[in-house]
Amino acid sequence: MARRPLLEFEKPLIELEQQIEQIRQLARDSEVDVSQQLLQLETLAARRREEIFQNLTPAQKIQVARHPHRPSTLDFIQMFCDDWVELHGDRRGSDDQALVGGLGRIGDRSVVLLGHQKGRDTKENVARNFGMATPGGYRKALRLMEHADRFGLPILAFIDTPGAYAGLLAEEQGQGEAIAVNLREMFRLRVPIIATVIGEGGSGGALGIGVADRLLMFEHSVYTVASPEACASILWRDAAKAPEAAAALRITGKDLLSLGVVDEVLSEPSGGNNWAPLEAGATLREALERNLSELLALPPQELRDQRYRKFRAMGRFIEPTSTNADSAS
């Protein structure tokens, strides 16, 4: 069995992982009872892993959020969603693979699900554009959200992107306008919206599907106005200062919860979601069902008013001080 990839700060676990694998191989090749030794080593590895992950720096949390084995949008949907049917296209000639969505059921509730989708390897990442959606992706998301509003279906959004695609073609096709329209239109929707940052939530690419009644976030996910590398390049003209930028940006769940940006931080298994994806899926499903039950009890107008108040409180809007008529007079 291939050893799972370890991040740089997990290197103290390498020797233990190798010993555990050697003992497992011995058990497979012989009739020697090594269960006691195996249990001791696995307990020690779990304890050390827990110690490491309880004291992660913001820069280290970014590594966890970007881990190639971290569960993706489609992974979570397949874990807890029944009768999932993916819908394609923005009805304007585009079907962006970096942003997926469709219809499904969680328990006895029909919902619309959408989210960013990265790849597992280089080939899949290229096909998914590394989770960076083009204007067509955000227009597809809006089409699905309007479908949800028309038929009274709650919307579940999963955020995992370094940012919207900033290529020349995306700009020519109206990237900024597509995201801005999504921000505006999500405020008028009459159905509950729950967004969850499952990995990396970067800039306007995350906000394009992130206007929600409840914003959840996994413990080792990050949510930021700009990547630490970009921030360091702008402030210090040195991307190597990304760890300092990550600390200054306050991008972790603990910081964002204290600032009132997110509503709930979901705990992760020891070692992160990539170590126990099914456990992570169960945690996410419980949180979604609980928050959905609370939001479905509210009338549509109260949902929209609450959504607007929430984002004003987060400082996402600047109240105009005067109208054009006032200025003219």
Coordinates of C-alpha atoms in Angstrom, one line a residue:
M1 CA 0.0 0.0 0.0
A2 CA 1.4 3.4 -1.0
R3 CA 2.1 5.7 1.9
R4 CA 0.0 8.8 1.9
P5 CA 1.9 12.0 1.1
L6 CA 3.1 14.0 4.1
L7 CA 3.5 17.7 4.2
E8 CA 6.7 19.4 5.2
F9 CA 5.8 20.0 8.8
E10 CA 4.6 16.3 9.1
K11 CA 8.2 15.0 8.4
P12 CA 8.5 13.9 12.1
L13 CA 5.9 11.2 11.3
I14 CA 7.8 9.7 8.3
E15 CA 9.8 7.3 10.4
L16 CA 6.8 6.1 12.3
E17 CA 4.8 5.7 9.1
Q18 CA 7.6 3.6 7.6
Q19 CA 7.7 1.4 10.7
I20 CA 4.0 0.9 10.7
E21 CA 4.0 -0.1 7.0
Q22 CA 6.9 -2.6 7.6
I23 CA 5.0 -4.2 10.4
R24 CA 1.9 -4.5 8.3
Q25 CA 3.9 -6.1 5.5
L26 CA 5.4 -8.6 8.0
A27 CA 1.8 -9.5 9.2
R28 CA 0.8 -10.1 5.6
D29 CA 3.8 -12.2 4.8
S30 CA 3.9 -14.4 7.9
E31 CA 1.7 -15.7 10.7
V32 CA 3.4 -13.6 13.4
D33 CA 1.1 -11.7 15.7
V34 CA 2.2 -8.1 15.6
S35 CA -1.1 -6.5 16.6
Q36 CA 0.3 -5.2 19.9
Q37 CA 3.3 -3.5 18.3
L38 CA 1.1 -2.1 15.5
L39 CA -1.4 -0.7 18.0
Q40 CA 1.4 1.0 20.0
L41 CA 3.0 2.6 16.9
E42 CA -0.4 3.7 15.5
T43 CA -1.3 5.3 18.9
L44 CA 2.0 7.1 19.0
A45 CA 1.6 8.3 15.4
A46 CA -1.9 9.6 16.2
R47 CA -0.7 11.4 19.3
R48 CA 2.1 13.1 17.4
R49 CA -0.1 14.0 14.5
E50 CA -2.6 15.6 16.9
E51 CA 0.1 17.6 18.6
I52 CA 1.3 18.9 15.2
F53 CA -2.1 19.9 14.0
Q54 CA -3.1 21.6 17.2
N55 CA -0.4 24.2 16.7
L56 CA -0.4 24.9 12.9
T57 CA 0.6 28.4 11.8
P58 CA -1.5 30.1 9.1
A59 CA 1.1 29.3 6.5
Q60 CA 0.9 25.6 7.4
K61 CA -2.9 25.6 7.3
I62 CA -2.6 26.8 3.7
Q63 CA -0.6 23.7 2.9
V64 CA -3.4 21.6 4.5
A65 CA -6.1 23.5 2.6
R66 CA -4.2 22.8 -0.7
H67 CA -3.4 19.2 0.0
P68 CA -4.1 17.2 -3.2
H69 CA -5.9 14.4 -1.3
R70 CA -8.3 16.9 0.5
P71 CA -11.9 16.0 -0.2
S72 CA -13.3 18.1 -3.1
T73 CA -16.8 19.3 -3.9
L74 CA -17.7 16.1 -5.8
D75 CA -16.2 13.9 -3.1
F76 CA -18.5 15.4 -0.4
I77 CA -21.5 15.3 -2.7
Q78 CA -21.0 11.6 -3.4
M79 CA -20.5 10.9 0.3
F80 CA -23.8 12.2 1.6
C81 CA -26.0 13.2 -1.3
D82 CA -28.6 10.9 -2.7
D83 CA -29.8 11.0 -6.4
W84 CA -27.1 13.4 -7.5
V85 CA -27.6 14.7 -11.0
E86 CA -25.0 17.1 -12.4
L87 CA -26.2 19.8 -14.7
H88 CA -24.0 21.4 -17.3
G89 CA -23.6 24.6 -19.2
D90 CA -24.5 28.3 -18.7
R91 CA -26.8 28.3 -21.8
R92 CA -24.4 30.8 -23.4
G93 CA -22.1 28.2 -25.0
S94 CA -19.8 27.4 -22.0
D95 CA -19.5 24.6 -19.6
D96 CA -16.8 25.4 -17.1
Q97 CA -15.3 22.3 -15.5
A98 CA -13.8 24.3 -12.6
L99 CA -17.3 25.0 -11.2
V100 CA -19.8 22.1 -11.0
G101 CA -23.4 21.9 -9.8
G102 CA -26.6 20.0 -10.0
L103 CA -29.6 18.6 -8.1
G104 CA -29.6 16.2 -5.3
R105 CA -31.2 15.1 -2.0
I106 CA -29.8 15.2 1.5
G107 CA -32.1 13.0 3.5
D108 CA -35.6 13.9 2.5
R109 CA -34.7 17.4 1.2
S110 CA -34.1 18.2 -2.4
V111 CA -31.3 20.8 -2.8
V112 CA -29.2 22.5 -5.5
L113 CA -25.5 21.9 -4.9
L114 CA -22.6 23.8 -6.6
G115 CA -18.9 24.4 -5.9
H116 CA -15.4 24.7 -7.2
Q117 CA -13.7 21.5 -8.3
K118 CA -9.9 21.0 -8.4
G119 CA -8.1 17.9 -9.7
R120 CA -6.1 15.1 -8.0
D121 CA -3.2 15.2 -10.4
T122 CA -1.7 17.5 -13.0
K123 CA -3.8 16.1 -15.9
E124 CA -7.1 16.5 -14.0
N125 CA -6.0 19.9 -12.6
V126 CA -5.4 21.2 -16.1
A127 CA -8.8 19.9 -17.1
R128 CA -10.4 21.6 -14.1
N129 CA -8.2 24.7 -14.5
F130 CA -6.9 24.2 -10.9
G131 CA -10.4 25.2 -9.6
M132 CA -10.2 28.7 -11.1
A133 CA -13.6 29.4 -12.7
T134 CA -14.1 31.4 -15.8
P135 CA -17.0 33.8 -16.4
G136 CA -18.9 30.8 -17.8
G137 CA -18.6 29.0 -14.5
Y138 CA -20.1 31.8 -12.5
R139 CA -22.9 32.2 -15.1
K140 CA -23.6 28.5 -14.8
A141 CA -23.7 28.8 -11.0
L142 CA -26.2 31.7 -11.4
R143 CA -28.4 29.7 -13.7
L144 CA -28.5 26.9 -11.1
M145 CA -29.2 29.3 -8.3
E146 CA -32.1 30.8 -10.3
H147 CA -33.4 27.3 -10.9
A148 CA -33.3 26.7 -7.1
D149 CA -35.1 30.0 -6.4
R150 CA -37.8 29.2 -9.0
F151 CA -38.6 25.8 -7.5
G152 CA -37.9 26.6 -3.8
L153 CA -34.8 24.5 -3.4
P154 CA -32.1 25.4 -0.8
I155 CA -28.7 26.1 -2.2
L156 CA -25.5 24.5 -0.8
A157 CA -22.3 26.0 -2.1
F158 CA -18.8 24.6 -1.6
I159 CA -15.8 27.0 -1.9
D160 CA -12.4 25.7 -2.9
T161 CA -10.5 28.0 -5.2
P162 CA -7.3 30.0 -5.3
G163 CA -9.3 32.7 -7.1
A164 CA -11.2 33.3 -10.3
Y165 CA -9.3 32.7 -13.4
A166 CA -7.4 35.9 -14.3
G167 CA -6.4 35.0 -17.9
L168 CA -6.9 37.4 -20.8
L169 CA -9.8 35.5 -22.3
A170 CA -11.6 35.5 -19.0
E171 CA -11.2 39.2 -18.8
E172 CA -12.5 39.7 -22.3
Q173 CA -15.5 37.5 -21.5
G174 CA -16.4 39.7 -18.5
Q175 CA -15.0 38.0 -15.4
G176 CA -15.5 40.9 -13.1
E177 CA -19.1 41.5 -14.4
A178 CA -20.0 37.8 -14.0
I179 CA -18.9 37.8 -10.4
A180 CA -20.5 41.1 -9.6
V181 CA -23.8 40.0 -11.1
N182 CA -23.7 36.8 -8.9
L183 CA -23.1 39.0 -5.8
R184 CA -26.1 41.2 -6.6
E185 CA -28.4 38.4 -7.6
M186 CA -27.7 36.1 -4.6
F187 CA -29.1 38.9 -2.3
R188 CA -32.5 38.7 -3.9
L189 CA -32.9 34.8 -3.8
R190 CA -35.8 33.7 -1.6
V191 CA -34.3 30.3 -0.6
P192 CA -31.8 29.5 2.1
I193 CA -28.1 29.6 1.0
I194 CA -25.3 27.8 3.0
A195 CA -21.8 28.2 1.8
T196 CA -18.9 26.1 3.2
V197 CA -15.2 26.8 2.7
I198 CA -13.9 23.2 2.2
G199 CA -10.3 24.1 1.2
E200 CA -9.0 27.4 -0.1
G201 CA -11.3 30.4 -0.4
G202 CA -9.6 33.0 -2.5
S203 CA -10.7 36.5 -3.4
G204 CA -13.6 37.3 -5.7
G205 CA -13.5 33.7 -7.0
A206 CA -14.8 32.6 -3.6
L207 CA -17.3 35.4 -3.2
G208 CA -18.9 34.6 -6.6
I209 CA -20.8 31.8 -4.9
G210 CA -20.3 32.9 -1.3
V211 CA -23.1 35.3 -0.5
A212 CA -24.9 33.1 2.0
D213 CA -27.2 33.1 5.0
R214 CA -24.7 30.8 6.8
L215 CA -21.0 30.7 6.0
L216 CA -19.3 27.6 7.4
M217 CA -15.6 26.8 7.2
F218 CA -13.5 23.7 8.0
E219 CA -10.9 24.1 10.7
H220 CA -7.9 23.9 8.4
S221 CA -9.4 25.8 5.5
V222 CA -8.4 29.4 4.7
Y223 CA -10.5 32.3 3.4
T224 CA -8.7 35.4 2.1
V225 CA -9.0 38.5 0.0
A226 CA -5.7 37.5 -1.8
S227 CA -3.3 34.6 -1.6
P228 CA -0.4 35.2 0.8
E229 CA 2.0 34.8 -2.1
A230 CA 0.3 37.6 -4.0
C231 CA 0.0 39.8 -0.9
A232 CA 3.8 39.3 -0.2
S233 CA 4.6 40.2 -3.7
I234 CA 2.6 43.4 -3.6
L235 CA 3.7 44.6 -0.1
W236 CA 7.3 43.4 0.0
R237 CA 8.0 42.4 -3.7
D238 CA 9.1 39.1 -2.3
A239 CA 6.8 36.0 -2.5
A240 CA 9.1 34.3 0.0
K241 CA 7.5 36.4 2.7
A242 CA 4.2 34.6 2.2
P243 CA 4.2 33.1 5.7
E244 CA 4.4 36.6 7.2
A245 CA 1.6 37.7 4.9
A246 CA -0.5 34.7 5.9
A247 CA -0.3 35.6 9.6
A248 CA -1.1 39.3 8.9
L249 CA -4.1 38.5 6.7
R250 CA -5.9 36.6 9.5
I251 CA -7.2 33.9 7.1
T252 CA -7.8 31.0 9.5
G253 CA -11.1 29.8 10.8
K254 CA -10.4 31.0 14.4
D255 CA -9.6 34.5 13.2
L256 CA -12.5 34.8 10.9
L257 CA -15.0 33.5 13.5
S258 CA -13.8 36.2 15.9
L259 CA -14.2 38.8 13.2
G260 CA -17.7 37.7 12.5
V261 CA -16.9 36.7 8.9
V262 CA -17.8 33.0 9.3
D263 CA -20.7 31.6 11.4
E264 CA -19.2 28.3 12.3
V265 CA -15.9 26.5 12.1
L266 CA -16.2 22.7 11.6
S267 CA -13.6 20.5 13.3
E268 CA -11.4 18.2 11.2
P269 CA -10.1 14.7 12.0
S270 CA -6.5 14.6 13.4
G271 CA -4.3 15.1 10.4
G272 CA -6.9 17.0 8.4
N273 CA -9.8 16.0 6.2
N274 CA -7.5 14.1 3.8
W275 CA -6.7 11.5 6.6
A276 CA -10.3 10.7 7.3
P277 CA -12.6 12.0 4.5
L278 CA -15.6 10.0 5.5
E279 CA -15.5 11.4 9.0
A280 CA -15.2 14.9 7.5
G281 CA -18.2 14.2 5.3
A282 CA -20.2 13.1 8.3
T283 CA -19.3 16.4 10.1
L284 CA -20.3 18.5 7.1
R285 CA -23.6 16.7 6.6
E286 CA -24.6 17.2 10.2
A287 CA -23.8 20.9 10.0
L288 CA -25.6 21.4 6.8
E289 CA -28.7 19.6 8.0
R290 CA -28.8 21.5 11.3
N291 CA -28.4 24.9 9.6
L292 CA -30.9 24.1 6.9
S293 CA -33.5 23.2 9.5
E294 CA -33.0 26.6 11.2
L295 CA -33.1 28.6 7.9
L296 CA -36.1 26.8 6.4
A297 CA -38.1 28.0 9.4
L298 CA -37.6 31.6 8.4
P299 CA -39.9 33.4 5.8
P300 CA -38.2 34.4 2.5
Q301 CA -38.2 38.2 3.2
E302 CA -36.5 37.6 6.6
L303 CA -33.9 35.5 4.8
R304 CA -33.1 38.3 2.4
D305 CA -33.0 41.0 5.1
Q306 CA -30.8 38.9 7.3
R307 CA -28.5 38.2 4.4
Y308 CA -28.1 41.9 3.6
R309 CA -27.6 42.8 7.3
K310 CA -24.9 40.1 7.6
F311 CA -22.9 41.3 4.7
R312 CA -23.2 45.0 5.6
A313 CA -21.9 44.1 9.1
M314 CA -18.9 42.3 7.5
G315 CA -18.0 45.6 5.8
R316 CA -18.6 44.4 2.2
F317 CA -20.6 47.5 1.3
I318 CA -19.8 51.2 1.5
E319 CA -22.9 53.2 2.2
P320 CA -23.2 56.1 -0.2
T321 CA -23.0 59.5 1.6
S322 CA -25.1 61.3 -1.0
T323 CA -27.1 60.8 -4.2
N324 CA -26.3 62.4 -7.5
A325 CA -29.1 64.9 -7.0
D326 CA -27.6 65.9 -3.6
S327 CA -24.2 66.4 -5.2
A328 CA -25.7 68.5 -8.0
S329 CA -27.5 70.7 -5.6

